[in-house]
Tab-separated table of C-alpha atoms in Angstrom:
chain	number	residue	atom	x	y	z
A	1	UNK	CA	124.769	-98.376	-200.537
A	2	UNK	CA	124.147	-95.742	-197.840
A	3	UNK	CA	122.542	-96.185	-194.420
A	4	UNK	CA	119.122	-95.052	-195.644
A	5	UNK	CA	119.038	-97.617	-198.448
A	6	UNK	CA	120.289	-100.308	-196.068
A	7	UNK	CA	117.532	-99.484	-193.582
A	8	UNK	CA	114.861	-99.663	-196.287
A	9	UNK	CA	116.176	-102.985	-197.572
A	10	UNK	CA	116.237	-104.426	-194.060
A	11	UNK	CA	112.546	-103.567	-193.696
A	12	UNK	CA	111.434	-105.109	-196.973
A	13	UNK	CA	113.665	-108.194	-197.213
A	14	UNK	CA	114.176	-111.481	-195.383
A	15	UNK	CA	117.732	-110.462	-194.489
A	16	UNK	CA	116.942	-109.748	-190.788
A	17	UNK	CA	115.279	-113.148	-190.482
A	18	UNK	CA	118.283	-114.816	-192.063
A	19	UNK	CA	120.567	-113.075	-189.585
A	20	UNK	CA	118.340	-114.056	-186.674
A	21	UNK	CA	118.400	-117.709	-187.730
A	22	UNK	CA	122.200	-117.733	-188.126
A	23	UNK	CA	122.620	-116.280	-184.630
A	24	UNK	CA	119.913	-117.931	-182.542
A	25	UNK	CA	119.903	-121.453	-184.035
A	26	UNK	CA	123.562	-122.249	-183.261
A	27	UNK	CA	123.388	-120.623	-179.823
A	28	UNK	CA	120.352	-122.770	-178.994
A	29	UNK	CA	122.205	-125.831	-180.295
A	30	UNK	CA	125.352	-125.099	-178.310
A	31	UNK	CA	123.679	-124.168	-175.027
A	32	UNK	CA	120.664	-126.476	-174.948
A	33	UNK	CA	122.427	-129.667	-176.033
A	34	UNK	CA	125.261	-131.237	-174.079
A	35	UNK	CA	127.918	-132.610	-176.397
A	36	UNK	CA	131.611	-132.811	-177.161
A	37	UNK	CA	131.703	-129.018	-177.640
A	38	UNK	CA	131.426	-128.594	-173.848
A	39	UNK	CA	134.004	-131.162	-172.670
A	40	UNK	CA	137.768	-131.286	-172.302
A	41	UNK	CA	140.442	-129.098	-173.796
A	42	UNK	CA	138.565	-128.920	-177.121
A	43	UNK	CA	135.443	-127.271	-175.666
A	44	UNK	CA	134.195	-124.435	-177.853
A	45	UNK	CA	134.874	-121.891	-175.098
A	46	UNK	CA	138.280	-123.298	-174.078
A	47	UNK	CA	140.600	-122.153	-176.876
A	48	UNK	CA	140.399	-119.787	-179.847
A	49	UNK	CA	140.998	-122.369	-182.572
A	50	UNK	CA	138.536	-124.812	-181.012
A	51	UNK	CA	135.913	-122.060	-180.854
A	52	UNK	CA	136.434	-121.195	-184.532
A	53	UNK	CA	136.268	-124.835	-185.628
A	54	UNK	CA	133.165	-125.630	-183.571
A	55	UNK	CA	131.295	-122.629	-184.965
A	56	UNK	CA	132.387	-123.665	-188.478
A	57	UNK	CA	131.072	-127.190	-187.865
A	58	UNK	CA	127.603	-125.697	-187.322
A	59	UNK	CA	127.579	-124.636	-190.991
A	60	UNK	CA	126.608	-128.240	-191.658
A	61	UNK	CA	122.994	-127.041	-191.323
A	62	UNK	CA	123.377	-123.228	-191.234
A	63	UNK	CA	124.754	-123.068	-194.777
A	64	UNK	CA	121.754	-124.889	-196.356
A	65	UNK	CA	119.461	-122.528	-194.442
A	66	UNK	CA	121.363	-119.527	-195.835
A	67	UNK	CA	120.997	-120.918	-199.374
A	68	UNK	CA	117.253	-121.477	-198.925
A	69	UNK	CA	116.646	-118.066	-197.372
A	70	UNK	CA	118.662	-116.453	-200.156
A	71	UNK	CA	116.467	-118.175	-202.735
A	72	UNK	CA	113.385	-116.873	-200.936
A	73	UNK	CA	114.836	-113.384	-201.142
A	74	UNK	CA	115.514	-113.877	-204.865
A	75	UNK	CA	111.789	-114.450	-205.437
A	76	UNK	CA	110.827	-111.054	-204.002
A	77	UNK	CA	110.411	-109.186	-207.285
A	78	UNK	CA	108.436	-112.036	-208.837
A	79	UNK	CA	106.150	-112.348	-205.790
A	80	UNK	CA	105.462	-108.610	-205.797
A	81	UNK	CA	104.869	-108.684	-209.605
A	82	UNK	CA	107.421	-105.889	-210.154
A	83	UNK	CA	109.833	-107.658	-212.496
A	84	UNK	CA	108.730	-105.868	-215.653
A	85	UNK	CA	108.537	-102.505	-213.907
A	86	UNK	CA	112.079	-102.798	-212.533
A	87	UNK	CA	113.528	-103.843	-215.882
A	88	UNK	CA	112.044	-100.717	-217.477
A	89	UNK	CA	113.812	-98.337	-215.057
A	90	UNK	CA	117.116	-96.689	-216.115
A	91	UNK	CA	118.926	-97.921	-213.017
A	92	UNK	CA	121.340	-100.758	-213.963
A	93	UNK	CA	120.321	-104.240	-212.823
A	94	UNK	CA	123.694	-104.715	-211.139
A	95	UNK	CA	122.950	-101.795	-208.798
A	96	UNK	CA	119.700	-103.361	-207.646
A	97	UNK	CA	121.425	-106.738	-207.305
A	98	UNK	CA	124.257	-105.222	-205.266
A	99	UNK	CA	121.773	-103.573	-202.907
A	100	UNK	CA	119.864	-106.813	-202.429
A	101	UNK	CA	122.961	-108.989	-201.996
A	102	UNK	CA	124.779	-106.414	-199.873
A	103	UNK	CA	121.983	-106.197	-197.324
A	104	UNK	CA	121.834	-109.954	-196.859
A	105	UNK	CA	125.629	-110.206	-196.761
A	106	UNK	CA	125.745	-107.543	-194.050
A	107	UNK	CA	123.184	-109.246	-191.820
A	108	UNK	CA	124.658	-112.730	-192.205
A	109	UNK	CA	128.189	-111.500	-191.532
A	110	UNK	CA	127.036	-109.535	-188.491
A	111	UNK	CA	125.108	-112.510	-187.130
A	112	UNK	CA	128.033	-114.909	-187.557
A	113	UNK	CA	130.391	-112.322	-186.031
A	114	UNK	CA	128.114	-112.069	-182.985
A	115	UNK	CA	128.148	-115.857	-182.648
A	116	UNK	CA	131.949	-115.830	-182.708
A	117	UNK	CA	131.962	-112.925	-180.250
A	118	UNK	CA	129.836	-114.885	-177.765
A	119	UNK	CA	132.379	-117.700	-177.852
A	120	UNK	CA	135.360	-115.358	-177.903
A	121	UNK	CA	134.350	-113.541	-174.710
A	122	UNK	CA	134.238	-116.866	-172.885
A	123	UNK	CA	137.522	-118.031	-174.416
A	124	UNK	CA	139.219	-114.896	-173.099
A	125	UNK	CA	138.194	-115.905	-169.585
A	126	UNK	CA	139.370	-119.518	-169.974
A	127	UNK	CA	142.791	-119.345	-171.578
A	128	UNK	CA	146.031	-117.410	-171.292
A	129	UNK	CA	147.017	-118.166	-174.878
A	130	UNK	CA	145.805	-115.511	-177.318
A	131	UNK	CA	146.548	-115.539	-181.059
A	132	UNK	CA	145.014	-114.696	-184.442
A	133	UNK	CA	145.525	-118.050	-186.134
A	134	UNK	CA	141.825	-118.826	-185.665
A	135	UNK	CA	140.683	-115.770	-187.635
A	136	UNK	CA	140.938	-117.255	-191.173
A	137	UNK	CA	138.731	-120.171	-190.069
A	138	UNK	CA	135.956	-117.807	-188.999
A	139	UNK	CA	136.383	-115.442	-191.959
A	140	UNK	CA	135.938	-118.321	-194.410
A	141	UNK	CA	132.888	-119.409	-192.410
A	142	UNK	CA	131.301	-115.971	-192.764
A	143	UNK	CA	132.168	-115.892	-196.480
A	144	UNK	CA	130.484	-119.278	-196.964
A	145	UNK	CA	127.205	-117.972	-195.534
A	146	UNK	CA	127.327	-114.904	-197.784
A	147	UNK	CA	128.253	-116.930	-200.872
A	148	UNK	CA	125.515	-119.484	-200.191
A	149	UNK	CA	122.879	-116.798	-199.729
A	150	UNK	CA	123.912	-114.920	-202.908
A	151	UNK	CA	123.892	-118.178	-204.881
A	152	UNK	CA	120.411	-118.867	-203.529
A	153	UNK	CA	119.249	-115.389	-204.586
A	154	UNK	CA	120.542	-115.898	-208.092
A	155	UNK	CA	118.947	-119.325	-208.352
A	156	UNK	CA	115.671	-117.948	-207.008
A	157	UNK	CA	115.717	-115.174	-209.627
A	158	UNK	CA	116.585	-117.622	-212.419
A	159	UNK	CA	114.019	-120.240	-211.319
A	160	UNK	CA	111.103	-118.214	-209.937
A	161	UNK	CA	109.042	-120.963	-208.304
A	162	UNK	CA	107.740	-121.449	-204.767
A	163	UNK	CA	109.485	-124.813	-204.824
A	164	UNK	CA	112.904	-123.304	-205.486
A	165	UNK	CA	113.811	-122.249	-201.884
A	166	UNK	CA	112.975	-125.595	-200.193
A	167	UNK	CA	114.508	-127.543	-203.074
A	168	UNK	CA	117.754	-125.556	-202.877
A	169	UNK	CA	117.908	-125.813	-199.081
A	170	UNK	CA	117.419	-129.572	-199.231
A	171	UNK	CA	119.933	-129.911	-202.059
A	172	UNK	CA	122.522	-127.923	-200.091
A	173	UNK	CA	121.887	-130.076	-197.019
A	174	UNK	CA	122.300	-133.287	-199.026
A	175	UNK	CA	125.552	-131.840	-200.383
A	176	UNK	CA	126.953	-131.215	-196.887
A	177	UNK	CA	125.870	-134.708	-195.767
A	178	UNK	CA	127.580	-136.375	-198.728
A	179	UNK	CA	130.743	-134.379	-198.123
A	180	UNK	CA	130.813	-135.493	-194.476
A	181	UNK	CA	129.899	-139.152	-195.030
A	182	UNK	CA	130.705	-140.718	-198.389
A	183	UNK	CA	132.027	-138.624	-201.279
A	184	UNK	CA	134.105	-136.473	-198.969
A	185	UNK	CA	135.744	-139.338	-197.059
A	186	UNK	CA	138.510	-141.783	-198.003
A	187	UNK	CA	138.739	-145.190	-196.351
A	188	UNK	CA	142.107	-146.352	-195.039
A	189	UNK	CA	143.277	-149.194	-192.812
A	190	UNK	CA	145.145	-147.980	-189.731
A	191	UNK	CA	148.167	-149.700	-188.220
A	192	UNK	CA	145.902	-151.327	-185.642
A	193	UNK	CA	143.970	-153.027	-188.454
A	194	UNK	CA	140.938	-150.754	-188.000
A	195	UNK	CA	139.241	-149.321	-191.077
A	196	UNK	CA	138.878	-145.563	-190.694
A	197	UNK	CA	137.744	-142.724	-192.950
A	198	UNK	CA	139.589	-139.454	-193.415
A	199	UNK	CA	138.496	-136.239	-195.156
A	200	UNK	CA	139.710	-135.713	-198.703
A	201	UNK	CA	139.978	-132.514	-200.729
A	202	UNK	CA	136.488	-132.957	-202.201
A	203	UNK	CA	135.033	-132.703	-198.687
A	204	UNK	CA	136.618	-129.260	-198.367
A	205	UNK	CA	134.113	-127.914	-200.885
A	206	UNK	CA	131.649	-128.082	-198.002
A	207	UNK	CA	131.823	-125.031	-195.712
A	208	UNK	CA	131.412	-127.237	-192.611
A	209	UNK	CA	134.369	-128.868	-190.858
A	210	UNK	CA	134.559	-132.053	-188.820
A	211	UNK	CA	134.328	-132.143	-185.035
A	212	UNK	CA	137.346	-130.894	-183.102
A	213	UNK	CA	139.448	-133.879	-181.991
A	214	UNK	CA	142.648	-132.195	-180.788
A	215	UNK	CA	143.186	-128.732	-179.366
A	216	UNK	CA	146.460	-128.352	-181.306
A	217	UNK	CA	144.881	-129.090	-184.699
A	218	UNK	CA	144.002	-126.362	-187.173
A	219	UNK	CA	143.271	-126.070	-190.891
A	220	UNK	CA	146.275	-125.504	-193.143
A	221	UNK	CA	146.779	-122.363	-195.254
A	222	UNK	CA	146.092	-124.140	-198.606
A	223	UNK	CA	142.677	-125.122	-197.229
A	224	UNK	CA	141.812	-121.481	-196.503
A	225	UNK	CA	143.015	-120.370	-199.949
A	226	UNK	CA	141.211	-123.143	-201.842
A	227	UNK	CA	137.943	-122.664	-199.976
A	228	UNK	CA	138.081	-118.896	-200.504
A	229	UNK	CA	138.507	-119.366	-204.266
A	230	UNK	CA	135.582	-121.794	-204.377
A	231	UNK	CA	133.300	-119.522	-202.344
A	232	UNK	CA	134.173	-116.422	-204.360
A	233	UNK	CA	133.284	-118.335	-207.522
A	234	UNK	CA	130.000	-119.357	-205.904
A	235	UNK	CA	129.203	-115.763	-204.952
A	236	UNK	CA	130.123	-114.511	-208.431
A	237	UNK	CA	127.760	-117.015	-210.036
A	238	UNK	CA	124.966	-116.005	-207.671
A	239	UNK	CA	125.455	-112.330	-208.469
A	240	UNK	CA	125.645	-113.019	-212.204
A	241	UNK	CA	122.366	-114.933	-212.039
A	242	UNK	CA	120.787	-111.991	-210.224
A	243	UNK	CA	121.539	-109.633	-213.117
A	244	UNK	CA	121.142	-112.118	-215.990
A	245	UNK	CA	118.147	-111.376	-218.221
A	246	UNK	CA	118.450	-114.077	-220.896
A	247	UNK	CA	118.864	-117.874	-220.861
A	248	UNK	CA	122.277	-117.497	-222.486
A	249	UNK	CA	123.404	-115.057	-219.780
A	250	UNK	CA	122.223	-117.486	-217.107
A	251	UNK	CA	124.271	-120.299	-218.630
A	252	UNK	CA	127.311	-118.005	-218.833
A	253	UNK	CA	126.784	-117.120	-215.169
A	254	UNK	CA	127.651	-120.707	-214.211
A	255	UNK	CA	131.245	-120.204	-215.388
A	256	UNK	CA	132.621	-118.674	-212.130
A	257	UNK	CA	131.369	-121.470	-209.875
A	258	UNK	CA	132.701	-124.146	-212.218
A	259	UNK	CA	136.046	-122.413	-212.590
A	260	UNK	CA	136.194	-121.826	-208.829
A	261	UNK	CA	135.603	-125.522	-208.157
A	262	UNK	CA	138.339	-126.605	-210.591
A	263	UNK	CA	140.914	-124.117	-209.274
A	264	UNK	CA	140.002	-124.895	-205.663
A	265	UNK	CA	140.491	-128.633	-206.180
A	266	UNK	CA	143.926	-127.907	-207.625
A	267	UNK	CA	144.856	-125.775	-204.600
A	268	UNK	CA	143.309	-127.882	-201.834
A	269	UNK	CA	145.641	-130.532	-200.300
A	270	UNK	CA	145.289	-134.063	-201.659
A	271	UNK	CA	146.985	-135.585	-198.591
A	272	UNK	CA	144.722	-135.852	-195.523
A	273	UNK	CA	147.741	-135.096	-193.314
A	274	UNK	CA	148.001	-131.630	-194.925
A	275	UNK	CA	144.350	-130.736	-194.314
A	276	UNK	CA	144.314	-130.751	-190.516
A	277	UNK	CA	147.777	-129.904	-189.233
A	278	UNK	CA	149.433	-129.141	-185.912
A	279	UNK	CA	149.513	-125.454	-185.038
A	280	UNK	CA	153.255	-125.101	-184.401
A	281	UNK	CA	152.899	-121.886	-182.407
A	282	UNK	CA	150.231	-123.416	-180.135
A	283	UNK	CA	152.302	-126.600	-179.703
A	284	UNK	CA	155.396	-124.697	-178.543
A	285	UNK	CA	156.419	-125.954	-175.108
A	286	UNK	CA	156.447	-123.934	-171.905
A	287	UNK	CA	158.472	-125.615	-169.154
A	288	UNK	CA	159.016	-125.543	-165.413
A	289	UNK	CA	162.098	-127.690	-164.975
A	290	UNK	CA	161.430	-131.191	-166.333
A	291	UNK	CA	157.686	-130.575	-166.692
A	292	UNK	CA	156.451	-129.059	-169.965
A	293	UNK	CA	153.080	-128.179	-171.476
A	294	UNK	CA	152.061	-126.486	-174.707
A	295	UNK	CA	151.242	-122.790	-174.911
A	296	UNK	CA	147.557	-123.616	-175.132
A	297	UNK	CA	147.694	-125.212	-171.671
A	298	UNK	CA	150.271	-122.942	-170.035
A	299	UNK	CA	147.723	-122.023	-167.362
A	300	UNK	CA	147.918	-125.619	-166.088
A	301	UNK	CA	151.690	-125.689	-165.704
A	302	UNK	CA	151.684	-124.416	-162.121
A	303	UNK	CA	149.351	-127.219	-160.992
A	304	UNK	CA	151.241	-129.880	-162.936
A	305	UNK	CA	154.830	-128.977	-162.044
A	306	UNK	CA	154.808	-130.155	-158.404
A	307	UNK	CA	153.018	-133.485	-158.957
A	308	UNK	CA	155.145	-134.021	-162.075
A	309	UNK	CA	158.440	-133.693	-160.188
A	310	UNK	CA	157.174	-135.927	-157.382
A	311	UNK	CA	156.014	-138.597	-159.835
A	312	UNK	CA	159.390	-138.565	-161.629
A	313	UNK	CA	161.165	-138.943	-158.284
A	314	UNK	CA	159.044	-141.903	-157.211
A	315	UNK	CA	159.455	-143.606	-160.573
A	316	UNK	CA	163.225	-143.165	-160.411
A	317	UNK	CA	163.320	-144.634	-156.899
A	318	UNK	CA	161.857	-147.925	-158.179
A	319	UNK	CA	163.007	-148.051	-161.800
A	320	UNK	CA	166.420	-146.442	-161.547
A	321	UNK	CA	167.918	-145.516	-164.921
A	322	UNK	CA	164.876	-146.971	-166.687
A	323	UNK	CA	162.610	-144.254	-165.303
A	324	UNK	CA	161.426	-141.280	-167.411
A	325	UNK	CA	163.312	-138.039	-166.814
A	326	UNK	CA	160.659	-135.518	-167.911
A	327	UNK	CA	156.924	-134.950	-168.206
A	328	UNK	CA	155.598	-133.428	-171.423
A	329	UNK	CA	152.219	-132.808	-172.977
A	330	UNK	CA	151.858	-135.002	-176.039
A	331	UNK	CA	151.978	-132.954	-179.252
A	332	UNK	CA	152.111	-135.840	-181.739
A	333	UNK	CA	149.310	-135.788	-184.313
A	334	UNK	CA	148.619	-139.389	-185.289
A	335	UNK	CA	145.891	-140.560	-187.685
A	336	UNK	CA	142.716	-141.733	-186.005
A	337	UNK	CA	142.851	-145.451	-185.254
A	338	UNK	CA	146.657	-145.651	-185.314
A	339	UNK	CA	148.710	-147.288	-182.558
A	340	UNK	CA	150.095	-144.794	-179.997
A	341	UNK	CA	153.842	-144.255	-179.862
A	342	UNK	CA	155.439	-143.854	-176.435
A	343	UNK	CA	158.845	-142.847	-175.091
A	344	UNK	CA	160.573	-144.484	-172.120
A	345	UNK	CA	162.505	-141.313	-171.318
A	346	UNK	CA	159.619	-138.830	-171.539
A	347	UNK	CA	156.285	-139.271	-169.771
A	348	UNK	CA	153.762	-138.079	-172.358
A	349	UNK	CA	150.357	-136.909	-171.138
A	350	UNK	CA	147.064	-135.788	-172.642
A	351	UNK	CA	144.851	-133.525	-170.534
A	352	UNK	CA	141.737	-135.073	-172.104
A	353	UNK	CA	142.639	-138.607	-171.052
A	354	UNK	CA	140.373	-140.123	-168.384
A	355	UNK	CA	143.322	-140.833	-166.117
A	356	UNK	CA	144.577	-137.221	-166.147
A	357	UNK	CA	141.492	-135.091	-166.800
A	358	UNK	CA	140.022	-134.808	-163.283
A	359	UNK	CA	143.144	-135.548	-161.185
A	360	UNK	CA	144.592	-132.835	-158.935
A	361	UNK	CA	147.255	-132.635	-156.269
A	362	UNK	CA	148.244	-136.042	-154.899
A	363	UNK	CA	145.867	-137.833	-157.237
A	364	UNK	CA	147.606	-136.160	-160.172
A	365	UNK	CA	150.899	-137.589	-158.919
A	366	UNK	CA	149.303	-141.034	-158.831
A	367	UNK	CA	147.906	-140.549	-162.329
A	368	UNK	CA	151.320	-139.582	-163.699
A	369	UNK	CA	152.923	-142.621	-162.061
A	370	UNK	CA	150.295	-144.929	-163.560
A	371	UNK	CA	150.780	-143.301	-166.963
A	372	UNK	CA	154.561	-143.591	-166.704
A	373	UNK	CA	154.297	-147.294	-165.937
A	374	UNK	CA	151.548	-148.241	-168.405
A	375	UNK	CA	150.968	-145.485	-171.015
A	376	UNK	CA	148.052	-147.309	-172.686
A	377	UNK	CA	147.609	-148.735	-176.165
A	378	UNK	CA	144.082	-147.655	-177.099
A	379	UNK	CA	144.086	-146.611	-180.803
A	380	UNK	CA	144.231	-142.857	-181.337
A	381	UNK	CA	140.811	-141.237	-181.132
A	382	UNK	CA	139.211	-144.295	-179.520
A	383	UNK	CA	138.223	-145.039	-175.927
A	384	UNK	CA	138.427	-148.337	-174.075
A	385	UNK	CA	138.257	-149.807	-170.604
A	386	UNK	CA	139.890	-153.005	-169.426
A	387	UNK	CA	143.365	-154.550	-169.106
A	388	UNK	CA	145.301	-151.276	-169.453
A	389	UNK	CA	143.467	-149.751	-166.486
A	390	UNK	CA	143.892	-152.940	-164.433
A	391	UNK	CA	147.627	-152.947	-165.167
A	392	UNK	CA	147.916	-149.237	-164.299
A	393	UNK	CA	146.276	-149.865	-160.935
A	394	UNK	CA	148.637	-152.748	-160.096
A	395	UNK	CA	151.701	-150.810	-161.265
A	396	UNK	CA	150.680	-147.753	-159.233
A	397	UNK	CA	150.212	-149.914	-156.131
A	398	UNK	CA	153.620	-151.476	-156.680
A	399	UNK	CA	155.344	-148.075	-156.859
A	400	UNK	CA	153.514	-146.663	-153.810
A	401	UNK	CA	153.613	-149.885	-151.775
A	402	UNK	CA	149.831	-149.787	-151.337
A	403	UNK	CA	146.950	-150.276	-153.758
A	404	UNK	CA	145.331	-146.881	-154.322
A	405	UNK	CA	142.148	-145.984	-156.253
A	406	UNK	CA	143.066	-145.240	-159.837
A	407	UNK	CA	142.574	-141.487	-160.411
A	408	UNK	CA	140.528	-140.092	-163.244
A	409	UNK	CA	136.963	-139.734	-164.424
A	410	UNK	CA	135.956	-143.362	-163.892
A	411	UNK	CA	132.509	-144.182	-162.544
A	412	UNK	CA	131.957	-145.935	-159.203
A	413	UNK	CA	131.182	-149.174	-161.026
A	414	UNK	CA	134.351	-148.921	-163.101
A	415	UNK	CA	136.455	-148.208	-160.023
A	416	UNK	CA	134.966	-151.260	-158.322
A	417	UNK	CA	135.796	-153.421	-161.342
A	418	UNK	CA	139.364	-152.085	-161.445
A	419	UNK	CA	139.867	-152.867	-157.764
A	420	UNK	CA	138.339	-156.348	-158.086
A	421	UNK	CA	140.635	-157.245	-160.981
A	422	UNK	CA	143.789	-155.533	-159.743
A	423	UNK	CA	143.874	-156.429	-156.029
A	424	UNK	CA	144.489	-160.200	-156.385
A	425	UNK	CA	147.258	-159.601	-158.953
A	426	UNK	CA	148.846	-156.900	-156.798
A	427	UNK	CA	148.888	-159.170	-153.739
A	428	UNK	CA	150.396	-161.973	-155.807
A	429	UNK	CA	153.053	-159.596	-157.164
A	430	UNK	CA	153.908	-158.265	-153.680
A	431	UNK	CA	154.407	-161.809	-152.402
A	432	UNK	CA	157.140	-162.528	-154.956
A	433	UNK	CA	160.859	-161.971	-154.257
A	434	UNK	CA	162.071	-158.492	-155.196
A	435	UNK	CA	164.056	-159.744	-158.166
A	436	UNK	CA	160.999	-161.537	-159.565
A	437	UNK	CA	158.879	-158.415	-159.030
A	438	UNK	CA	161.351	-156.323	-161.010
A	439	UNK	CA	161.445	-158.932	-163.767
A	440	UNK	CA	157.667	-158.899	-164.138
A	441	UNK	CA	157.513	-155.099	-164.023
A	442	UNK	CA	160.120	-154.843	-166.747
A	443	UNK	CA	158.299	-157.403	-168.896
A	444	UNK	CA	155.049	-155.517	-168.294
A	445	UNK	CA	156.596	-152.218	-169.368
A	446	UNK	CA	158.083	-153.834	-172.478
A	447	UNK	CA	154.605	-154.999	-173.479
A	448	UNK	CA	153.021	-151.676	-172.526
A	449	UNK	CA	155.442	-149.476	-174.470
A	450	UNK	CA	155.561	-151.675	-177.561
A	451	UNK	CA	151.764	-152.175	-177.631
A	452	UNK	CA	152.408	-155.761	-178.679
A	453	UNK	CA	151.254	-157.589	-175.578
A	454	UNK	CA	148.879	-157.488	-172.610
A	455	UNK	CA	150.591	-155.780	-169.649
A	456	UNK	CA	148.004	-157.063	-167.180
A	457	UNK	CA	148.479	-160.629	-168.366
A	458	UNK	CA	152.224	-160.265	-167.847
A	459	UNK	CA	151.686	-159.026	-164.290
A	460	UNK	CA	149.381	-161.965	-163.683
A	461	UNK	CA	152.175	-164.343	-164.630
A	462	UNK	CA	151.138	-165.005	-168.230
A	463	UNK	CA	153.069	-164.582	-171.448
A	464	UNK	CA	154.221	-161.171	-172.594
A	465	UNK	CA	152.991	-161.724	-176.154
């Protein structure tokens, strides 16, 4: 297909409109709505992998639109009453189908590439870590739009009715919903006793991905391979339906999509832990003495190193050999809802945690001390407010010799509640003999690191379990 043919097809097809929808709809969604894609280390403009995954998540509704618009394009010959005329021409049907599908594929790919480019330009300005590991995520996303549109064209040609485009779009949307909610999820009971759902391999037949939960998480290679096989089968079926002239040929055209689904399900991981995996290159540590962060956050190392050393020194002055000897960004990937696992020798931090996120300078030192004393036992992926924060405030005051406001992104009301709960316990703790103080602090840390007791209750003089 040369430039002249492409230009003619762009004028007489819905391909430009499809491209416009794929570009403008997600940009409007991302910029006009304030959501998780704008916050923390997983913001869509913060890191390359996060950007690729967030743009892929938008296929939840973009892919059904591509299918519906493709079906509308497939009705063009029937609407213009040219079907019989075109079948009487010597030009092979596959040539006409390739021109039609190629034009739409070009516009959809270009539109999705522009969307990725908008995010990529901003990522370049926000991170020092550059890599190409995100590229397969976006390439599969672009392929899914093309495959969906071609399948819609074939279905529109095979079922030439005005109801076909909306019916296909709605069917594709229902498919993505089911893959995200019920058929594509497997229920499990986490260690904390909380019932959670995790994606299974069936859910990977949907082109959309789940929301980004961790900046170090990416899709594994078998996921890319399996999804590519499935989408190529989908595109092959769509193209075969475009050129099929008999009912038997249309039935035969369904073979690629069925074969693609079977092969893809054999290739796709059956274990949820092999679907979303840690990007080992991104998780590689960059250190300044005892303070280490991952490559994705290496731009923060300079601001963390000083407060990190100071926090370690203060903790050692009160805890002695029981104090942590290093600060490290947490790279463990635990299932959602599971109980956190902490180390007494390494102070593990998460830049998205409320306590750490907004702290700088001296407040960052305070935050690290509080984290080193009471790491927190909120199940992975969950948020909570209560005894852990109260215990952190008391422990921080004990280390510094004065009750300080707990750093972090807490509201004024939350800070007031923390102070109201922590101050009486801190005063009671300070009034005890030094040996009794150390005993309670040690019991508190035992409860805090094992996640089997209430650290604040221990500080208050209650039981440790």
